[in-house]
mmCIF file of C-alpha atoms in Angstrom:
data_model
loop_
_atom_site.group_PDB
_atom_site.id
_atom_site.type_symbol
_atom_site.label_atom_id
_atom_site.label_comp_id
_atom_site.label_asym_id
_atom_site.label_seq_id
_atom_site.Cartn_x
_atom_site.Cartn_y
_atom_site.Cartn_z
ATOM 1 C CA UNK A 1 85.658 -68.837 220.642
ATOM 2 C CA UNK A 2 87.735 -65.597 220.283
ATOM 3 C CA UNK A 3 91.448 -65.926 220.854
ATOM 4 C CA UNK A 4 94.260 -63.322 221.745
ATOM 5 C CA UNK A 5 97.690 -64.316 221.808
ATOM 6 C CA UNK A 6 100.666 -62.138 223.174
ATOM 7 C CA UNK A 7 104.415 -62.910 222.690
ATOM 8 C CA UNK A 8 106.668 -62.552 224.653
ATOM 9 C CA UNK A 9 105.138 -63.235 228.250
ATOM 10 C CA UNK A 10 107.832 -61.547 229.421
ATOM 11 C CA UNK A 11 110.919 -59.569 228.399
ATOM 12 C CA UNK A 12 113.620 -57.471 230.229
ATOM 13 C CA UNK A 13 115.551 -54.597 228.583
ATOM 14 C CA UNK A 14 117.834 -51.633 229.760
ATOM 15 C CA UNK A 15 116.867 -47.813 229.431
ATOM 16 C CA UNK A 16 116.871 -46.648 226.031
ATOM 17 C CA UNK A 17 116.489 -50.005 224.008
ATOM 18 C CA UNK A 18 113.106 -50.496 221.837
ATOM 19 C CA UNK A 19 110.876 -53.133 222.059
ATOM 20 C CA UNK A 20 108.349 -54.805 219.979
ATOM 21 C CA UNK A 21 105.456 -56.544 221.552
ATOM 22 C CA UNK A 22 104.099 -58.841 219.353
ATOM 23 C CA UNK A 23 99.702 -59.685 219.392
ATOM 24 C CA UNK A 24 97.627 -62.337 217.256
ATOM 25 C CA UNK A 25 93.485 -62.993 217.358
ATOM 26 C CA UNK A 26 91.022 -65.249 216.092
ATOM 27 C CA UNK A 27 87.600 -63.462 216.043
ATOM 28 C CA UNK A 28 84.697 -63.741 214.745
ATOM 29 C CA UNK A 29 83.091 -59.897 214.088
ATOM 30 C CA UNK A 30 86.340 -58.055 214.436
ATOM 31 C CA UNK A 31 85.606 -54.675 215.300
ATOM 32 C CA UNK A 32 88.858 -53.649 216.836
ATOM 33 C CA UNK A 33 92.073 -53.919 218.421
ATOM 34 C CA UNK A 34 92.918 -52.319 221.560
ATOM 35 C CA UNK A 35 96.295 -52.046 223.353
ATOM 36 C CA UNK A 36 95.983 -51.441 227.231
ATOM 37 C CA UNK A 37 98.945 -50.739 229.527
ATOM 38 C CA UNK A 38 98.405 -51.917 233.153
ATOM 39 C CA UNK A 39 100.585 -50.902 235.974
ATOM 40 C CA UNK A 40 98.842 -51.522 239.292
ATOM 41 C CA UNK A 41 95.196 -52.096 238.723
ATOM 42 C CA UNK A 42 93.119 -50.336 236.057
ATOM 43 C CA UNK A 43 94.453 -50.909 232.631
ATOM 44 C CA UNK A 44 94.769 -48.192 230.949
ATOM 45 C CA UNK A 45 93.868 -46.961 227.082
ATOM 46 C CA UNK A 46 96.938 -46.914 224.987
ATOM 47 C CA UNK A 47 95.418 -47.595 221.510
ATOM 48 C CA UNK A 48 92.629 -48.815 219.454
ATOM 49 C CA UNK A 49 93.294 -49.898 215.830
ATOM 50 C CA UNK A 50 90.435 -50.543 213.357
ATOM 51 C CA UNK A 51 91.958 -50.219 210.033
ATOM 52 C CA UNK A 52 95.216 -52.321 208.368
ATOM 53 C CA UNK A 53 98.430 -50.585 207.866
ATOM 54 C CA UNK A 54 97.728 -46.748 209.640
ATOM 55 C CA UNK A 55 100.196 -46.062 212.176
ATOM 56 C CA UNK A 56 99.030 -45.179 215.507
ATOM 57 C CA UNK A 57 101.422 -43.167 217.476
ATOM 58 C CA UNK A 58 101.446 -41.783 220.762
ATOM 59 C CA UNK A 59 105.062 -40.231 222.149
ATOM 60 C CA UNK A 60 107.710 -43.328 222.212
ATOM 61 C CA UNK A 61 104.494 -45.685 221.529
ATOM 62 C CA UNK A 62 103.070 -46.823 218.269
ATOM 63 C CA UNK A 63 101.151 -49.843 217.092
ATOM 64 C CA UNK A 64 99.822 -50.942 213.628
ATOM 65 C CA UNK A 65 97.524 -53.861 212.538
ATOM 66 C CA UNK A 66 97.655 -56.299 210.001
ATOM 67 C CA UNK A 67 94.069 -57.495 209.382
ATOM 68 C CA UNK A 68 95.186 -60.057 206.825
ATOM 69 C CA UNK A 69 97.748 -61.752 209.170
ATOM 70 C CA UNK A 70 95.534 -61.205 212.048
ATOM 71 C CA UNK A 71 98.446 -59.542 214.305
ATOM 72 C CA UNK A 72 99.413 -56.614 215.622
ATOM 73 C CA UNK A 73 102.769 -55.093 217.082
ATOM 74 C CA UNK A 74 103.391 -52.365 219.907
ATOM 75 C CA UNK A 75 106.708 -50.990 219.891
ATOM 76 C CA UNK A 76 108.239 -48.860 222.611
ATOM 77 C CA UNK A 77 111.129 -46.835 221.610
ATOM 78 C CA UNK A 78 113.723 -45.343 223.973
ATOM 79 C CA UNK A 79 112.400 -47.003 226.780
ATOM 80 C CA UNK A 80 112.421 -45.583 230.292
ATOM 81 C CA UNK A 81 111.962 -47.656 233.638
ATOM 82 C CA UNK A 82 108.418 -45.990 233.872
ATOM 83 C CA UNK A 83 107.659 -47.885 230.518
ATOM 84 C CA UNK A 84 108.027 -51.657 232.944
ATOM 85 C CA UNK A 85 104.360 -52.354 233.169
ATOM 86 C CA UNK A 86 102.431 -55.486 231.603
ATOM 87 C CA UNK A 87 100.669 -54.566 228.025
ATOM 88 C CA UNK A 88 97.313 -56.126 227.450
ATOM 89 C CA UNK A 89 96.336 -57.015 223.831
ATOM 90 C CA UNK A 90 92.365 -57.055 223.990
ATOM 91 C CA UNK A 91 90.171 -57.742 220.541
ATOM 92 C CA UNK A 92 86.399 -56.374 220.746
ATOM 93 C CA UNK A 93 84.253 -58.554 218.990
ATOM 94 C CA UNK A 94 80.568 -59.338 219.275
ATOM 95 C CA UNK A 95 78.217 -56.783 221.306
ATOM 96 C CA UNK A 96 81.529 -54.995 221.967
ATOM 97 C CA UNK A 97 82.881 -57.570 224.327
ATOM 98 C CA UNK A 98 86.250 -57.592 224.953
ATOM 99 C CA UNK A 99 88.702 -60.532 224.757
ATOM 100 C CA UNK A 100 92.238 -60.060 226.494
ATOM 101 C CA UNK A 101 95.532 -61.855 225.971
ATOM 102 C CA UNK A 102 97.755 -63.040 228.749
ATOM 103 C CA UNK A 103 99.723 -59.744 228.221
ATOM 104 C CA UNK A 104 103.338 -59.512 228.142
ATOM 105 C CA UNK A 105 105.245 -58.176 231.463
ATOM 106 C CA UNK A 106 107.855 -55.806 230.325
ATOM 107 C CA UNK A 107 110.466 -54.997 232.914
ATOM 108 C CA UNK A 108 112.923 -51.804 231.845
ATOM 109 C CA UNK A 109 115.794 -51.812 233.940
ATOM 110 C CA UNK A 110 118.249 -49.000 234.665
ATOM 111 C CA UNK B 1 87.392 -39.612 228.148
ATOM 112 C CA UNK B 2 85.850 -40.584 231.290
ATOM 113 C CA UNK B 3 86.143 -40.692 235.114
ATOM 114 C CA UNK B 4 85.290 -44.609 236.470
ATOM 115 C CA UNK B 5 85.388 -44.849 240.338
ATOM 116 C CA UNK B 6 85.036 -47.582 242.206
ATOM 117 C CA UNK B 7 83.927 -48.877 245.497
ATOM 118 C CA UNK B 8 85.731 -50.112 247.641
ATOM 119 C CA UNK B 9 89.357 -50.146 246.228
ATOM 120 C CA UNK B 10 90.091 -53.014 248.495
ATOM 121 C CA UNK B 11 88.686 -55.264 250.812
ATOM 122 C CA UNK B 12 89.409 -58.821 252.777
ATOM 123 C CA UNK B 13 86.320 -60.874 253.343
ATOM 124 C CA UNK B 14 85.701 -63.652 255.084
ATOM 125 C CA UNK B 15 84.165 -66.960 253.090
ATOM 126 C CA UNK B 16 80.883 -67.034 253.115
ATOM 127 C CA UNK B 17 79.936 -63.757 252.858
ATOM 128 C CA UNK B 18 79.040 -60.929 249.950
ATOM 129 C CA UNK B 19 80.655 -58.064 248.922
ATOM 130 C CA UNK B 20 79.599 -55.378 247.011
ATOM 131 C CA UNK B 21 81.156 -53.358 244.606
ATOM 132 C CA UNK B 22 79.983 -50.123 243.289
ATOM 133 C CA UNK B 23 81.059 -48.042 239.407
ATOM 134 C CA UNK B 24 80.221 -44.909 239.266
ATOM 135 C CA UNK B 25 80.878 -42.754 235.292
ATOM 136 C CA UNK B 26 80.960 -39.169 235.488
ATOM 137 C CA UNK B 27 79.715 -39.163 232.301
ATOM 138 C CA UNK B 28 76.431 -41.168 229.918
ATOM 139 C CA UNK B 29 77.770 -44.356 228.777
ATOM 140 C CA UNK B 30 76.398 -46.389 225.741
ATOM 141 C CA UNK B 31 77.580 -50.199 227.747
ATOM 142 C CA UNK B 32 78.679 -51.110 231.102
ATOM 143 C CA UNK B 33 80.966 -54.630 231.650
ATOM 144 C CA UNK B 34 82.257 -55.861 234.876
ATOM 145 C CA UNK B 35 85.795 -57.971 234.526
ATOM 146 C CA UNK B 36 87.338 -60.325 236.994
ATOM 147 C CA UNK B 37 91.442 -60.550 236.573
ATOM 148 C CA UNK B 38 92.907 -63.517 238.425
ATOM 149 C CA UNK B 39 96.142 -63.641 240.267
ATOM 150 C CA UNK B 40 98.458 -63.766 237.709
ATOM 151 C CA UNK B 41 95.953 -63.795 235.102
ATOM 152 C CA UNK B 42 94.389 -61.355 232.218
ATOM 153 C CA UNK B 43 91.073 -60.160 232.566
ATOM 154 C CA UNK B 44 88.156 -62.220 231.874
ATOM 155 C CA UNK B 45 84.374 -60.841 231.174
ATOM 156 C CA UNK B 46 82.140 -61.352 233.754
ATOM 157 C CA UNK B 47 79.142 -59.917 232.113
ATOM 158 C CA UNK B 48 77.603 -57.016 230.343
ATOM 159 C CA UNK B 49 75.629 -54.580 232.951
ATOM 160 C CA UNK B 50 72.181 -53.615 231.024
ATOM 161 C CA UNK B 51 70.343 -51.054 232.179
ATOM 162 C CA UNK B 52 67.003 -51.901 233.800
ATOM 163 C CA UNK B 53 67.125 -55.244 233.089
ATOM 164 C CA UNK B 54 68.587 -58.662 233.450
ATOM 165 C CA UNK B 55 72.966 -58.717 233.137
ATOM 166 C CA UNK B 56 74.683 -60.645 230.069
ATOM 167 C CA UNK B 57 76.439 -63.084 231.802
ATOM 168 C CA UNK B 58 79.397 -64.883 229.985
ATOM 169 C CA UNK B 59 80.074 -68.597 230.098
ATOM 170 C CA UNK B 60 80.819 -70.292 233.218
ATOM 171 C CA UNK B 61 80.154 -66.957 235.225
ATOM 172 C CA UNK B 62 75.809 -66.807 236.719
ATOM 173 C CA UNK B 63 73.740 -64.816 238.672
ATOM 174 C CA UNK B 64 73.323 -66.067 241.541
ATOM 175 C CA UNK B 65 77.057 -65.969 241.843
ATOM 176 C CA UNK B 66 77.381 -62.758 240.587
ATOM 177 C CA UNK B 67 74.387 -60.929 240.510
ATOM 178 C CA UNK B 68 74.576 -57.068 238.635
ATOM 179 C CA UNK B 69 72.503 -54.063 238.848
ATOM 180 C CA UNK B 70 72.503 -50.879 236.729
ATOM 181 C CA UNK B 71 69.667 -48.167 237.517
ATOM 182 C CA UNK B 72 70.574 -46.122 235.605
ATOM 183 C CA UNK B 73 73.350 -45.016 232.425
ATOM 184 C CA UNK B 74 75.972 -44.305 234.679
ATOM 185 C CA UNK B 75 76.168 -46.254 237.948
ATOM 186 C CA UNK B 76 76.405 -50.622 238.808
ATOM 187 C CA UNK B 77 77.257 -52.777 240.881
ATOM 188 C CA UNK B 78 78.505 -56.212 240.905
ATOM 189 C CA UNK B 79 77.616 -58.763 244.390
ATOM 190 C CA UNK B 80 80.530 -60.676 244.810
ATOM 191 C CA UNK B 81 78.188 -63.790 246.792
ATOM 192 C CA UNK B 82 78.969 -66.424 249.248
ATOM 193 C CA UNK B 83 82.793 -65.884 248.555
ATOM 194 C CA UNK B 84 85.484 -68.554 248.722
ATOM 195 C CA UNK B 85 88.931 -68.095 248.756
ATOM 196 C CA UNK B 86 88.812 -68.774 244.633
ATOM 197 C CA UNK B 87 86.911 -65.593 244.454
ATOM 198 C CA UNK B 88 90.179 -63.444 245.514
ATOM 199 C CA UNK B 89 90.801 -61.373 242.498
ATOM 200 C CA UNK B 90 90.871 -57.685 241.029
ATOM 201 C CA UNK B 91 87.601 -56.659 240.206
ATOM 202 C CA UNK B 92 86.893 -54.046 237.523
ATOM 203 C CA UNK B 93 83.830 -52.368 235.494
ATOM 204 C CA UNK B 94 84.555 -50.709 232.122
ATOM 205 C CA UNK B 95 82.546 -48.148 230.099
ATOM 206 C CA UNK B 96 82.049 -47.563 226.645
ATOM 207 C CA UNK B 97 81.771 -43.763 225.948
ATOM 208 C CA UNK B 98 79.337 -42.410 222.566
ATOM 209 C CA UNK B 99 81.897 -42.382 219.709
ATOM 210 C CA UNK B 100 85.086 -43.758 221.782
ATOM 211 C CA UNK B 101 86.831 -46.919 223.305
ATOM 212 C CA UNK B 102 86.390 -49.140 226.623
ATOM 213 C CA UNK B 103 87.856 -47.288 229.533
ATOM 214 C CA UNK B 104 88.405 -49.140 232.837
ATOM 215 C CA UNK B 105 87.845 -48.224 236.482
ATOM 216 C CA UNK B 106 90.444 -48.471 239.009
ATOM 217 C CA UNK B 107 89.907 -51.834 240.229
ATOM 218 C CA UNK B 108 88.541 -53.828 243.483
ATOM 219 C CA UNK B 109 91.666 -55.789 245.090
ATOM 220 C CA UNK B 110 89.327 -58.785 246.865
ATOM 221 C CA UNK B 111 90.862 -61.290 249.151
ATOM 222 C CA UNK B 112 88.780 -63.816 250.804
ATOM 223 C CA UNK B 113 90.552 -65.544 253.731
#
């Protein structure tokens, strides 16, 4: 059975601090990893990593994987309050079926 | 990208009934998925929508619970059927575009009372 498994759960920083949000899988016909940021209802698309050790970056966001190790990080620099959201780690595997970590909440506070 | 709507974005139900819920892409789509995210949860796969035939249901999630259409590339629905109060959750379809990534609709907040 695939696995996804986000740490922290939950973390609390102040404006302007960077964060690192950490993601591990067991899967069985990796195809990719995808980072999802949800806010209300609809997560939405931040990444989707296929290949080991190429940088993604988007703004303040970037993410690498690690294929070997089977992880992958999201980090967040200079955060801003509209950054507090909860980031979904999600593996596609099989018939491109997604499996989603708990996610971790991420509270940026003033 | 793509636009996913959804329909409706919210609804309270009583037990015992159905609910419908309808995803609409403004664009062709190579797979259709419909996702169930419990309070306090992540989301879960409910099953995979195929078009003009029978839905890919995952474990521990049937049809007669949850029974899917798709008529066509763009457009399904999920039946949300004889509801309990277990069945209050968000509700969402996703779409996988030619050449890109899953994209997710909006969401269906359900609460059954």
């Amino acid at each position: 059975e695939d696995k996804v498994v986000q740490s922290p759960l939950s973390l609390v920083v102040h404006e302007g601090d960077t964060v690192t949000l950490n993601c591990s899988y067991e899967v069985t016909n990796f195809r990719s990893l995808l980072w999802y940021k949800q806010e209300k209802k609809a997560p939405t698309f931040l990444f989707m990593l296929t290949s080991s050790g190429i940088e993604k970056k988007s703004g303040r966001l970037s993410s690498i994987l690690d294929k070997k190790e089977l992880f992958s990080i999201l980090n967040i620099t200079a955060t801003q309050t509209g950054d507090s959201a909860i980031y979904l780690c999600a593996v596609e595997g099989s018939n491109y079926k997604l499996t989603f970590g708990k996610g971790t909440l991420l509270t940026v506070n003033p | 990208s793509a636009v996913i709507s959804q329909k409706p974005s919210r609804d309270i139900c009583q037990r015992g009934t159905s609910l419908t819920i309808q995803c609409q892409v403004d664009s062709q789509v190579t797979m259709m998925f419909w996702y169930r995210q419990q309070p306090g949860q992540s989301l879960t796969l409910i099953a995979t929508a195929n078009q003009g035939s029978e839905a890919t249901y995952e474990s521990g999630f049937v049809i007669d619970k949850f029974p899917i259409s798709r008529p066509n590339l763009t457009f399904s629905t999920l039946t949300v059927s004889n509801m309990s109060p277990e069945d209050s959750s968000i509700y969402l379809c996703s779409a996988i575009l030619p050449q890109e990534t899953q994209y997710f609709g909006p969401g269906t907040r359900l609460l059954v009372l």
